[in-house]
Structure formats: C-alpha cells, structure tokens
Amino acid sequence: MDAINLLIRHDIKPSLQRLAVMDYMLTHATHPTVDEIYHALAPSIPTLSKTTVYNTLKLFEDQGVITYLGIDSKNARFDGNMKPHGHFRCKECGSIYDVWSEQPAVEKLEGLEDVTVTEVHTYYKGYCKSCHAKIVTN
Ligand SMILES: [Zn+2]
Ligand SMILES: [Zn+2]
C-alpha cells in the first residue's frame, strides 16, 4: 500500500510532511531514528523540523501505522513493517536486523491468560557477522 492510502486508512490527514515521513518509513527497512529521517528529508522540505518529524512519528505510532522500537537505549527507532517480527541489534555497529520466526502463542504464556495482547517485542543483542569477525581476528 502506498503512503497516502495508508494514512487515509488510519484516519491521518495526509499533509506533505506526513506523506514524506510515511514514504521514508515504507522505503527504508533500517529502523531509522528521528535524526536519520530528518537529515534525509530536510533538503527537499526546508520547513521541516526535528520536532515535526518526532511528532509525526508519534502520531503514526498512536494510529498503529508504525511501531516504536525500544531496542536502542540511546535512540528511539521506528519500524514501518507491521508484520509481527523480532529484532537483532549489533552491540558493536548498532545495526538492527529483522528476525522472522514463529512467535509463541501468547494465550499459552503464563500470566497472559486473561489479557489482550496488542504488541509483542522480541529483542536479541550480540555481534553481527562482520563485527564478530573483527573481534575474533583482533
Ligand atoms: Zn555489527
Ligand atoms: Zn523490523
């Protein structure tokens, strides 16, 4: 689905800036930070501010168009892929990779029998292939 239809479907008025941010989220699977999105879009949208980018992402998150990722304690990261998946973060270079696996059925988990789960976050941390190779050879 393209950015404009996605926003309309989630009751978000598609302003120029919102469309640009949504389009960026749909075309970058890098789990970008506010800064990354701002620096990518600012040259073509001179009126854009970091606050606008942040507020836009918060709105998208509230409306269920994107997910906030707490995997990186220094930077808030956002994911435009709403299919359930986990994440791996490299402690050395900071790259975040998608991890696709069968999630355990939440209704079978102890303590979650009587609640309604709307989000599941699975985080793995460690060293990516190239960072691991660097550490081993040094
Ligand atoms: Zn790495
Ligand atoms: Zn992801």
mmCIF file of N, CA and C and ligand atoms in Angstrom:
data_model
loop_
_atom_site.group_PDB
_atom_site.id
_atom_site.type_symbol
_atom_site.label_atom_id
_atom_site.label_comp_id
_atom_site.label_asym_id
_atom_site.label_seq_id
_atom_site.Cartn_x
_atom_site.Cartn_y
_atom_site.Cartn_z
ATOM 1 N N MET A 1 0.849 -1.200 0.000
ATOM 2 C CA MET A 1 0.000 0.000 0.000
ATOM 3 C C MET A 1 0.884 1.249 0.000
ATOM 4 N N ASP A 2 0.473 2.269 -0.746
ATOM 5 C CA ASP A 2 1.313 3.467 -0.768
ATOM 6 C C ASP A 2 0.983 4.384 0.417
ATOM 7 N N ALA A 3 1.869 5.369 0.624
ATOM 8 C CA ALA A 3 1.811 6.214 1.823
ATOM 9 C C ALA A 3 0.454 6.905 1.977
ATOM 10 N N ILE A 4 -0.072 7.465 0.888
ATOM 11 C CA ILE A 4 -1.302 8.269 1.015
ATOM 12 C C ILE A 4 -2.489 7.411 1.452
ATOM 13 N N ASN A 5 -2.638 6.229 0.865
ATOM 14 C CA ASN A 5 -3.744 5.350 1.238
ATOM 15 C C ASN A 5 -3.605 4.813 2.656
ATOM 16 N N LEU A 6 -2.357 4.551 3.041
ATOM 17 C CA LEU A 6 -2.091 4.056 4.388
ATOM 18 C C LEU A 6 -2.514 5.098 5.431
ATOM 19 N N LEU A 7 -2.169 6.366 5.180
ATOM 20 C CA LEU A 7 -2.519 7.432 6.124
ATOM 21 C C LEU A 7 -4.032 7.622 6.191
ATOM 22 N N ILE A 8 -4.677 7.668 5.031
ATOM 23 C CA ILE A 8 -6.130 7.874 4.997
ATOM 24 C C ILE A 8 -6.838 6.732 5.735
ATOM 25 N N ARG A 9 -6.370 5.522 5.485
ATOM 26 C CA ARG A 9 -6.978 4.355 6.127
ATOM 27 C C ARG A 9 -6.855 4.409 7.652
ATOM 28 N N HIS A 10 -5.805 5.068 8.149
ATOM 29 C CA HIS A 10 -5.617 5.179 9.595
ATOM 30 C C HIS A 10 -6.071 6.537 10.136
ATOM 31 N N ASP A 11 -6.956 7.203 9.414
ATOM 32 C CA ASP A 11 -7.541 8.480 9.860
ATOM 33 C C ASP A 11 -6.502 9.560 10.103
ATOM 34 N N ILE A 12 -5.458 9.584 9.282
ATOM 35 C CA ILE A 12 -4.444 10.635 9.402
ATOM 36 C C ILE A 12 -4.535 11.522 8.166
ATOM 37 N N LYS A 13 -4.670 12.840 8.397
ATOM 38 C CA LYS A 13 -4.735 13.770 7.271
ATOM 39 C C LYS A 13 -3.385 13.785 6.561
ATOM 40 N N PRO A 14 -3.355 13.452 5.265
ATOM 41 C CA PRO A 14 -2.056 13.325 4.580
ATOM 42 C C PRO A 14 -1.470 14.666 4.147
ATOM 43 N N SER A 15 -0.806 15.359 5.088
ATOM 44 C CA SER A 15 -0.098 16.589 4.722
ATOM 45 C C SER A 15 1.172 16.210 3.970
ATOM 46 N N LEU A 16 1.796 17.191 3.341
ATOM 47 C CA LEU A 16 3.020 16.951 2.583
ATOM 48 C C LEU A 16 4.114 16.324 3.457
ATOM 49 N N GLN A 17 4.287 16.885 4.672
ATOM 50 C CA GLN A 17 5.339 16.382 5.562
ATOM 51 C C GLN A 17 5.034 14.978 6.052
ATOM 52 N N ARG A 18 3.772 14.723 6.394
ATOM 53 C CA ARG A 18 3.397 13.381 6.852
ATOM 54 C C ARG A 18 3.610 12.353 5.747
ATOM 55 N N LEU A 19 3.257 12.743 4.521
ATOM 56 C CA LEU A 19 3.441 11.830 3.391
ATOM 57 C C LEU A 19 4.919 11.508 3.184
ATOM 58 N N ALA A 20 5.758 12.529 3.309
ATOM 59 C CA ALA A 20 7.200 12.326 3.113
ATOM 60 C C ALA A 20 7.753 11.383 4.174
ATOM 61 N N VAL A 21 7.337 11.570 5.436
ATOM 62 C CA VAL A 21 7.820 10.705 6.521
ATOM 63 C C VAL A 21 7.313 9.283 6.322
ATOM 64 N N MET A 22 6.031 9.140 5.961
ATOM 65 C CA MET A 22 5.464 7.798 5.758
ATOM 66 C C MET A 22 6.159 7.096 4.603
ATOM 67 N N ASP A 23 6.390 7.841 3.532
ATOM 68 C CA ASP A 23 7.065 7.257 2.376
ATOM 69 C C ASP A 23 8.467 6.780 2.751
ATOM 70 N N TYR A 24 9.161 7.591 3.574
ATOM 71 C CA TYR A 24 10.502 7.197 4.025
ATOM 72 C C TYR A 24 10.433 5.895 4.819
ATOM 73 N N MET A 25 9.450 5.803 5.712
ATOM 74 C CA MET A 25 9.304 4.600 6.540
ATOM 75 C C MET A 25 9.026 3.365 5.688
ATOM 76 N N LEU A 26 8.269 3.553 4.614
ATOM 77 C CA LEU A 26 7.909 2.411 3.766
ATOM 78 C C LEU A 26 9.062 1.964 2.871
ATOM 79 N N THR A 27 9.999 2.865 2.610
ATOM 80 C CA THR A 27 11.078 2.541 1.684
ATOM 81 C C THR A 27 12.419 2.280 2.391
ATOM 82 N N HIS A 28 12.445 2.431 3.730
ATOM 83 C CA HIS A 28 13.693 2.197 4.466
ATOM 84 C C HIS A 28 13.435 1.204 5.599
ATOM 85 N N ALA A 29 13.930 0.000 5.427
ATOM 86 C CA ALA A 29 13.735 -1.049 6.440
ATOM 87 C C ALA A 29 14.860 -1.018 7.468
ATOM 88 N N THR A 30 15.467 0.162 7.686
ATOM 89 C CA THR A 30 16.648 0.295 8.543
ATOM 90 C C THR A 30 16.292 0.620 9.987
ATOM 91 N N HIS A 31 14.986 0.724 10.304
ATOM 92 C CA HIS A 31 14.550 1.119 11.639
ATOM 93 C C HIS A 31 15.164 2.462 11.996
ATOM 94 N N PRO A 32 14.841 3.491 11.208
ATOM 95 C CA PRO A 32 15.520 4.780 11.347
ATOM 96 C C PRO A 32 15.182 5.527 12.640
ATOM 97 N N THR A 33 16.098 6.436 13.026
ATOM 98 C CA THR A 33 15.878 7.337 14.159
ATOM 99 C C THR A 33 15.272 8.633 13.632
ATOM 100 N N VAL A 34 14.815 9.489 14.546
ATOM 101 C CA VAL A 34 14.271 10.799 14.163
ATOM 102 C C VAL A 34 15.328 11.574 13.370
ATOM 103 N N ASP A 35 16.582 11.566 13.863
ATOM 104 C CA ASP A 35 17.662 12.289 13.205
ATOM 105 C C ASP A 35 17.885 11.826 11.766
ATOM 106 N N GLU A 36 17.896 10.519 11.576
ATOM 107 C CA GLU A 36 18.124 9.983 10.229
ATOM 108 C C GLU A 36 17.033 10.428 9.261
ATOM 109 N N ILE A 37 15.794 10.363 9.721
ATOM 110 C CA ILE A 37 14.682 10.765 8.854
ATOM 111 C C ILE A 37 14.765 12.267 8.573
ATOM 112 N N TYR A 38 15.054 13.028 9.622
ATOM 113 C CA TYR A 38 15.153 14.486 9.451
ATOM 114 C C TYR A 38 16.231 14.852 8.423
ATOM 115 N N HIS A 39 17.420 14.279 8.576
ATOM 116 C CA HIS A 39 18.518 14.622 7.665
ATOM 117 C C HIS A 39 18.248 14.167 6.230
ATOM 118 N N ALA A 40 17.496 13.080 6.080
ATOM 119 C CA ALA A 40 17.183 12.598 4.738
ATOM 120 C C ALA A 40 16.150 13.492 4.044
ATOM 121 N N LEU A 41 15.197 14.020 4.820
ATOM 122 C CA LEU A 41 14.083 14.760 4.203
ATOM 123 C C LEU A 41 14.278 16.275 4.187
ATOM 124 N N ALA A 42 15.081 16.803 5.115
ATOM 125 C CA ALA A 42 15.221 18.259 5.253
ATOM 126 C C ALA A 42 15.635 18.967 3.954
ATOM 127 N N PRO A 43 16.559 18.392 3.147
ATOM 128 C CA PRO A 43 16.950 19.096 1.920
ATOM 129 C C PRO A 43 15.790 19.353 0.961
ATOM 130 N N SER A 44 14.820 18.452 0.913
ATOM 131 C CA SER A 44 13.699 18.650 -0.004
ATOM 132 C C SER A 44 12.498 19.319 0.666
ATOM 133 N N ILE A 45 12.490 19.374 2.007
ATOM 134 C CA ILE A 45 11.402 20.056 2.722
ATOM 135 C C ILE A 45 12.018 21.040 3.713
ATOM 136 N N PRO A 46 12.347 22.258 3.258
ATOM 137 C CA PRO A 46 13.070 23.224 4.101
ATOM 138 C C PRO A 46 12.316 23.607 5.373
ATOM 139 N N THR A 47 10.983 23.479 5.382
ATOM 140 C CA THR A 47 10.207 23.876 6.560
ATOM 141 C C THR A 47 10.185 22.788 7.625
ATOM 142 N N LEU A 48 10.759 21.641 7.332
ATOM 143 C CA LEU A 48 10.722 20.504 8.262
ATOM 144 C C LEU A 48 11.612 20.760 9.479
ATOM 145 N N SER A 49 11.152 20.360 10.657
ATOM 146 C CA SER A 49 11.982 20.423 11.859
ATOM 147 C C SER A 49 12.033 19.037 12.492
ATOM 148 N N LYS A 50 13.025 18.845 13.384
ATOM 149 C CA LYS A 50 13.125 17.552 14.064
ATOM 150 C C LYS A 50 11.893 17.296 14.922
ATOM 151 N N THR A 51 11.360 18.375 15.519
ATOM 152 C CA THR A 51 10.158 18.233 16.341
ATOM 153 C C THR A 51 8.991 17.729 15.506
ATOM 154 N N THR A 52 8.864 18.264 14.286
ATOM 155 C CA THR A 52 7.790 17.804 13.399
ATOM 156 C C THR A 52 7.944 16.332 13.071
ATOM 157 N N VAL A 53 9.185 15.930 12.783
ATOM 158 C CA VAL A 53 9.425 14.513 12.469
ATOM 159 C C VAL A 53 9.032 13.660 13.666
ATOM 160 N N TYR A 54 9.464 14.084 14.860
ATOM 161 C CA TYR A 54 9.149 13.319 16.066
ATOM 162 C C TYR A 54 7.637 13.244 16.294
ATOM 163 N N ASN A 55 6.960 14.391 16.211
ATOM 164 C CA ASN A 55 5.510 14.417 16.435
ATOM 165 C C ASN A 55 4.766 13.585 15.395
ATOM 166 N N THR A 56 5.263 13.620 14.161
ATOM 167 C CA THR A 56 4.649 12.829 13.091
ATOM 168 C C THR A 56 4.784 11.335 13.393
ATOM 169 N N LEU A 57 5.978 10.923 13.830
ATOM 170 C CA LEU A 57 6.196 9.513 14.155
ATOM 171 C C LEU A 57 5.329 9.086 15.347
ATOM 172 N N LYS A 58 5.185 9.977 16.341
ATOM 173 C CA LYS A 58 4.328 9.673 17.494
ATOM 174 C C LYS A 58 2.883 9.482 17.043
ATOM 175 N N LEU A 59 2.434 10.361 16.158
ATOM 176 C CA LEU A 59 1.069 10.256 15.624
ATOM 177 C C LEU A 59 0.883 8.928 14.884
ATOM 178 N N PHE A 60 1.858 8.597 14.031
ATOM 179 C CA PHE A 60 1.791 7.335 13.281
ATOM 180 C C PHE A 60 1.737 6.142 14.248
ATOM 181 N N GLU A 61 2.549 6.235 15.303
ATOM 182 C CA GLU A 61 2.572 5.139 16.273
ATOM 183 C C GLU A 61 1.223 5.024 16.981
ATOM 184 N N ASP A 62 0.679 6.169 17.416
ATOM 185 C CA ASP A 62 -0.621 6.164 18.097
ATOM 186 C C ASP A 62 -1.716 5.587 17.207
ATOM 187 N N GLN A 63 -1.612 5.837 15.917
ATOM 188 C CA GLN A 63 -2.645 5.373 14.982
ATOM 189 C C GLN A 63 -2.360 3.955 14.461
ATOM 190 N N GLY A 64 -1.248 3.377 14.913
ATOM 191 C CA GLY A 64 -0.951 2.000 14.544
ATOM 192 C C GLY A 64 -0.395 1.808 13.150
ATOM 193 N N VAL A 65 0.262 2.834 12.597
ATOM 194 C CA VAL A 65 0.848 2.704 11.259
ATOM 195 C C VAL A 65 2.299 2.242 11.322
ATOM 196 N N ILE A 66 2.988 2.606 12.407
ATOM 197 C CA ILE A 66 4.382 2.201 12.597
ATOM 198 C C ILE A 66 4.544 1.735 14.046
ATOM 199 N N THR A 67 5.674 1.118 14.343
ATOM 200 C CA THR A 67 5.959 0.664 15.707
ATOM 201 C C THR A 67 7.178 1.383 16.252
ATOM 202 N N TYR A 68 7.129 1.720 17.533
ATOM 203 C CA TYR A 68 8.278 2.264 18.232
ATOM 204 C C TYR A 68 9.124 1.097 18.736
ATOM 205 N N LEU A 69 10.435 1.178 18.531
ATOM 206 C CA LEU A 69 11.341 0.130 18.999
ATOM 207 C C LEU A 69 12.193 0.653 20.144
ATOM 208 N N GLY A 70 12.150 -0.038 21.281
ATOM 209 C CA GLY A 70 12.960 0.361 22.426
ATOM 210 C C GLY A 70 14.274 -0.396 22.501
ATOM 211 N N ILE A 71 14.674 -1.008 21.401
ATOM 212 C CA ILE A 71 15.860 -1.880 21.404
ATOM 213 C C ILE A 71 17.156 -1.099 21.575
ATOM 214 N N ASP A 72 17.158 0.167 21.167
ATOM 215 C CA ASP A 72 18.354 1.001 21.209
ATOM 216 C C ASP A 72 18.142 2.043 22.313
ATOM 217 N N SER A 73 18.849 1.901 23.440
ATOM 218 C CA SER A 73 18.559 2.768 24.586
ATOM 219 C C SER A 73 18.968 4.223 24.337
ATOM 220 N N LYS A 74 19.843 4.483 23.380
ATOM 221 C CA LYS A 74 20.285 5.858 23.116
ATOM 222 C C LYS A 74 19.363 6.589 22.145
ATOM 223 N N ASN A 75 18.760 5.850 21.209
ATOM 224 C CA ASN A 75 17.924 6.474 20.185
ATOM 225 C C ASN A 75 16.601 5.727 20.039
ATOM 226 N N ALA A 76 15.518 6.483 19.984
ATOM 227 C CA ALA A 76 14.234 5.867 19.650
ATOM 228 C C ALA A 76 14.281 5.474 18.184
ATOM 229 N N ARG A 77 13.852 4.291 17.881
ATOM 230 C CA ARG A 77 13.829 3.836 16.496
ATOM 231 C C ARG A 77 12.419 3.435 16.127
ATOM 232 N N PHE A 78 12.138 3.507 14.832
ATOM 233 C CA PHE A 78 10.785 3.263 14.362
ATOM 234 C C PHE A 78 10.796 2.275 13.205
ATOM 235 N N ASP A 79 9.743 1.456 13.152
ATOM 236 C CA ASP A 79 9.653 0.390 12.166
ATOM 237 C C ASP A 79 8.355 0.538 11.380
ATOM 238 N N GLY A 80 8.476 0.610 10.062
ATOM 239 C CA GLY A 80 7.296 0.717 9.212
ATOM 240 C C GLY A 80 6.729 -0.631 8.814
ATOM 241 N N ASN A 81 7.393 -1.691 9.224
ATOM 242 C CA ASN A 81 6.906 -3.032 8.895
ATOM 243 C C ASN A 81 6.046 -3.550 10.043
ATOM 244 N N MET A 82 4.750 -3.662 9.813
ATOM 245 C CA MET A 82 3.827 -4.014 10.882
ATOM 246 C C MET A 82 3.573 -5.516 11.001
ATOM 247 N N LYS A 83 4.199 -6.302 10.142
ATOM 248 C CA LYS A 83 4.068 -7.759 10.314
ATOM 249 C C LYS A 83 4.839 -8.151 11.572
ATOM 250 N N PRO A 84 4.291 -9.071 12.407
ATOM 251 C CA PRO A 84 4.989 -9.419 13.652
ATOM 252 C C PRO A 84 6.371 -10.001 13.375
ATOM 253 N N HIS A 85 7.395 -9.388 13.943
ATOM 254 C CA HIS A 85 8.744 -9.922 13.804
ATOM 255 C C HIS A 85 9.615 -9.428 14.951
ATOM 256 N N GLY A 86 10.706 -10.153 15.193
ATOM 257 C CA GLY A 86 11.642 -9.778 16.230
ATOM 258 C C GLY A 86 12.809 -9.009 15.655
ATOM 259 N N HIS A 87 13.728 -8.568 16.520
ATOM 260 C CA HIS A 87 14.873 -7.770 16.078
ATOM 261 C C HIS A 87 16.170 -8.219 16.738
ATOM 262 N N PHE A 88 17.227 -8.115 15.951
ATOM 263 C CA PHE A 88 18.568 -8.336 16.470
ATOM 264 C C PHE A 88 19.341 -7.032 16.351
ATOM 265 N N ARG A 89 20.005 -6.616 17.443
ATOM 266 C CA ARG A 89 20.821 -5.405 17.390
ATOM 267 C C ARG A 89 22.273 -5.749 17.683
ATOM 268 N N CYS A 90 23.169 -5.280 16.793
ATOM 269 C CA CYS A 90 24.599 -5.498 16.991
ATOM 270 C C CYS A 90 25.111 -4.474 17.999
ATOM 271 N N LYS A 91 25.755 -4.945 19.070
ATOM 272 C CA LYS A 91 26.256 -4.069 20.127
ATOM 273 C C LYS A 91 27.472 -3.266 19.664
ATOM 274 N N GLU A 92 28.082 -3.699 18.559
ATOM 275 C CA GLU A 92 29.286 -3.036 18.069
ATOM 276 C C GLU A 92 28.939 -1.917 17.075
ATOM 277 N N CYS A 93 28.237 -2.244 15.993
ATOM 278 C CA CYS A 93 27.977 -1.248 14.951
ATOM 279 C C CYS A 93 26.566 -0.664 15.035
ATOM 280 N N GLY A 94 25.707 -1.226 15.873
ATOM 281 C CA GLY A 94 24.380 -0.661 16.070
ATOM 282 C C GLY A 94 23.354 -1.039 15.018
ATOM 283 N N SER A 95 23.732 -1.878 14.044
ATOM 284 C CA SER A 95 22.777 -2.302 13.020
ATOM 285 C C SER A 95 21.636 -3.090 13.657
ATOM 286 N N ILE A 96 20.455 -2.905 13.103
ATOM 287 C CA ILE A 96 19.296 -3.659 13.582
ATOM 288 C C ILE A 96 18.734 -4.480 12.432
ATOM 289 N N TYR A 97 18.637 -5.779 12.649
ATOM 290 C CA TYR A 97 18.137 -6.687 11.626
ATOM 291 C C TYR A 97 16.792 -7.250 12.050
ATOM 292 N N ASP A 98 15.945 -7.503 11.063
ATOM 293 C CA ASP A 98 14.683 -8.176 11.339
ATOM 294 C C ASP A 98 14.930 -9.662 11.563
ATOM 295 N N VAL A 99 14.201 -10.216 12.499
ATOM 296 C CA VAL A 99 14.264 -11.643 12.782
ATOM 297 C C VAL A 99 12.864 -12.201 12.582
ATOM 298 N N TRP A 100 12.754 -13.126 11.644
ATOM 299 C CA TRP A 100 11.430 -13.673 11.361
ATOM 300 C C TRP A 100 11.338 -15.056 11.959
ATOM 301 N N SER A 101 10.420 -15.215 12.871
ATOM 302 C CA SER A 101 10.254 -16.528 13.477
ATOM 303 C C SER A 101 8.822 -16.671 13.941
ATOM 304 N N GLU A 102 8.445 -17.893 14.173
ATOM 305 C CA GLU A 102 7.119 -18.178 14.695
ATOM 306 C C GLU A 102 7.067 -17.672 16.134
ATOM 307 N N GLN A 103 6.166 -16.719 16.423
ATOM 308 C CA GLN A 103 6.039 -16.237 17.798
ATOM 309 C C GLN A 103 5.278 -17.274 18.607
ATOM 310 N N PRO A 104 5.631 -17.491 19.885
ATOM 311 C CA PRO A 104 4.842 -18.411 20.702
ATOM 312 C C PRO A 104 3.427 -17.859 20.882
ATOM 313 N N ALA A 105 2.447 -18.740 20.892
ATOM 314 C CA ALA A 105 1.072 -18.292 21.072
ATOM 315 C C ALA A 105 0.942 -17.631 22.441
ATOM 316 N N VAL A 106 0.627 -16.317 22.464
ATOM 317 C CA VAL A 106 0.653 -15.566 23.723
ATOM 318 C C VAL A 106 -0.377 -16.083 24.718
ATOM 319 N N GLU A 107 -1.496 -16.613 24.214
ATOM 320 C CA GLU A 107 -2.537 -17.058 25.162
ATOM 321 C C GLU A 107 -2.089 -18.272 25.964
ATOM 322 N N LYS A 108 -0.984 -18.910 25.499
ATOM 323 C CA LYS A 108 -0.483 -20.072 26.232
ATOM 324 C C LYS A 108 0.594 -19.680 27.247
ATOM 325 N N LEU A 109 1.003 -18.406 27.257
ATOM 326 C CA LEU A 109 2.071 -17.986 28.164
ATOM 327 C C LEU A 109 1.517 -17.693 29.552
ATOM 328 N N GLU A 110 2.209 -18.181 30.561
ATOM 329 C CA GLU A 110 1.779 -17.987 31.937
ATOM 330 C C GLU A 110 1.731 -16.503 32.268
ATOM 331 N N GLY A 111 0.621 -16.040 32.834
ATOM 332 C CA GLY A 111 0.462 -14.635 33.180
ATOM 333 C C GLY A 111 -0.270 -13.845 32.111
ATOM 334 N N LEU A 112 -0.425 -14.410 30.920
ATOM 335 C CA LEU A 112 -1.086 -13.685 29.835
ATOM 336 C C LEU A 112 -2.435 -14.313 29.466
ATOM 337 N N GLU A 113 -2.963 -15.170 30.365
ATOM 338 C CA GLU A 113 -4.182 -15.897 30.021
ATOM 339 C C GLU A 113 -5.379 -14.964 29.872
ATOM 340 N N ASP A 114 -5.464 -13.921 30.699
ATOM 341 C CA ASP A 114 -6.688 -13.115 30.747
ATOM 342 C C ASP A 114 -6.522 -11.716 30.165
ATOM 343 N N VAL A 115 -5.406 -11.461 29.496
ATOM 344 C CA VAL A 115 -5.205 -10.115 28.945
ATOM 345 C C VAL A 115 -5.304 -10.157 27.426
ATOM 346 N N THR A 116 -5.445 -8.981 26.816
ATOM 347 C CA THR A 116 -5.442 -8.876 25.364
ATOM 348 C C THR A 116 -4.109 -8.283 24.937
ATOM 349 N N VAL A 117 -3.324 -9.073 24.260
ATOM 350 C CA VAL A 117 -2.011 -8.611 23.813
ATOM 351 C C VAL A 117 -2.159 -7.927 22.461
ATOM 352 N N THR A 118 -1.640 -6.695 22.341
ATOM 353 C CA THR A 118 -1.707 -5.989 21.061
ATOM 354 C C THR A 118 -0.335 -5.865 20.399
ATOM 355 N N GLU A 119 0.723 -6.079 21.166
ATOM 356 C CA GLU A 119 2.067 -5.971 20.598
ATOM 357 C C GLU A 119 2.985 -6.980 21.266
ATOM 358 N N VAL A 120 3.895 -7.562 20.503
ATOM 359 C CA VAL A 120 4.924 -8.429 21.070
ATOM 360 C C VAL A 120 6.268 -7.919 20.565
ATOM 361 N N HIS A 121 7.209 -7.662 21.469
ATOM 362 C CA HIS A 121 8.542 -7.228 21.073
ATOM 363 C C HIS A 121 9.566 -8.272 21.509
ATOM 364 N N THR A 122 10.298 -8.800 20.555
ATOM 365 C CA THR A 122 11.361 -9.748 20.864
ATOM 366 C C THR A 122 12.681 -9.151 20.408
ATOM 367 N N TYR A 123 13.619 -9.010 21.344
ATOM 368 C CA TYR A 123 14.904 -8.401 21.016
ATOM 369 C C TYR A 123 16.041 -9.375 21.284
ATOM 370 N N TYR A 124 16.937 -9.476 20.328
ATOM 371 C CA TYR A 124 18.169 -10.226 20.518
ATOM 372 C C TYR A 124 19.314 -9.233 20.389
ATOM 373 N N LYS A 125 20.344 -9.371 21.203
ATOM 374 C CA LYS A 125 21.506 -8.492 21.085
ATOM 375 C C LYS A 125 22.768 -9.328 21.014
ATOM 376 N N GLY A 126 23.774 -8.807 20.357
ATOM 377 C CA GLY A 126 25.032 -9.526 20.227
ATOM 378 C C GLY A 126 25.909 -8.846 19.203
ATOM 379 N N TYR A 127 26.667 -9.623 18.426
ATOM 380 C CA TYR A 127 27.557 -9.056 17.417
ATOM 381 C C TYR A 127 27.178 -9.601 16.052
ATOM 382 N N CYS A 128 27.062 -8.704 15.060
ATOM 383 C CA CYS A 128 26.730 -9.130 13.706
ATOM 384 C C CYS A 128 27.939 -9.861 13.113
ATOM 385 N N LYS A 129 27.732 -10.461 11.938
ATOM 386 C CA LYS A 129 28.747 -11.310 11.339
ATOM 387 C C LYS A 129 30.085 -10.573 11.141
ATOM 388 N N SER A 130 30.015 -9.343 10.579
ATOM 389 C CA SER A 130 31.283 -8.665 10.284
ATOM 390 C C SER A 130 31.944 -8.150 11.555
ATOM 391 N N CYS A 131 31.160 -7.705 12.539
ATOM 392 C CA CYS A 131 31.761 -7.262 13.803
ATOM 393 C C CYS A 131 32.344 -8.450 14.559
ATOM 394 N N HIS A 132 31.672 -9.565 14.517
ATOM 395 C CA HIS A 132 32.176 -10.764 15.186
ATOM 396 C C HIS A 132 33.524 -11.173 14.595
ATOM 397 N N ALA A 133 33.605 -11.125 13.268
ATOM 398 C CA ALA A 133 34.854 -11.474 12.586
ATOM 399 C C ALA A 133 35.984 -10.548 13.012
ATOM 400 N N LYS A 134 35.684 -9.223 13.144
ATOM 401 C CA LYS A 134 36.684 -8.253 13.562
ATOM 402 C C LYS A 134 37.194 -8.544 14.970
ATOM 403 N N ILE A 135 36.251 -8.884 15.857
ATOM 404 C CA ILE A 135 36.610 -9.137 17.259
ATOM 405 C C ILE A 135 37.483 -10.389 17.367
ATOM 406 N N VAL A 136 37.126 -11.422 16.590
ATOM 407 C CA VAL A 136 37.850 -12.678 16.671
ATOM 408 C C VAL A 136 39.282 -12.543 16.121
ATOM 409 N N THR A 137 39.448 -11.740 15.040
ATOM 410 C CA THR A 137 40.768 -11.647 14.410
ATOM 411 C C THR A 137 41.681 -10.665 15.132
ATOM 412 N N ASN A 138 41.121 -9.756 15.957
ATOM 413 C CA ASN A 138 41.965 -8.789 16.644
ATOM 414 C C ASN A 138 42.593 -9.359 17.915
HETATM 415 ZN ZN ZN B 1 27.965 -5.116 13.774
HETATM 416 ZN ZN ZN B 2 11.780 -4.523 11.957
#
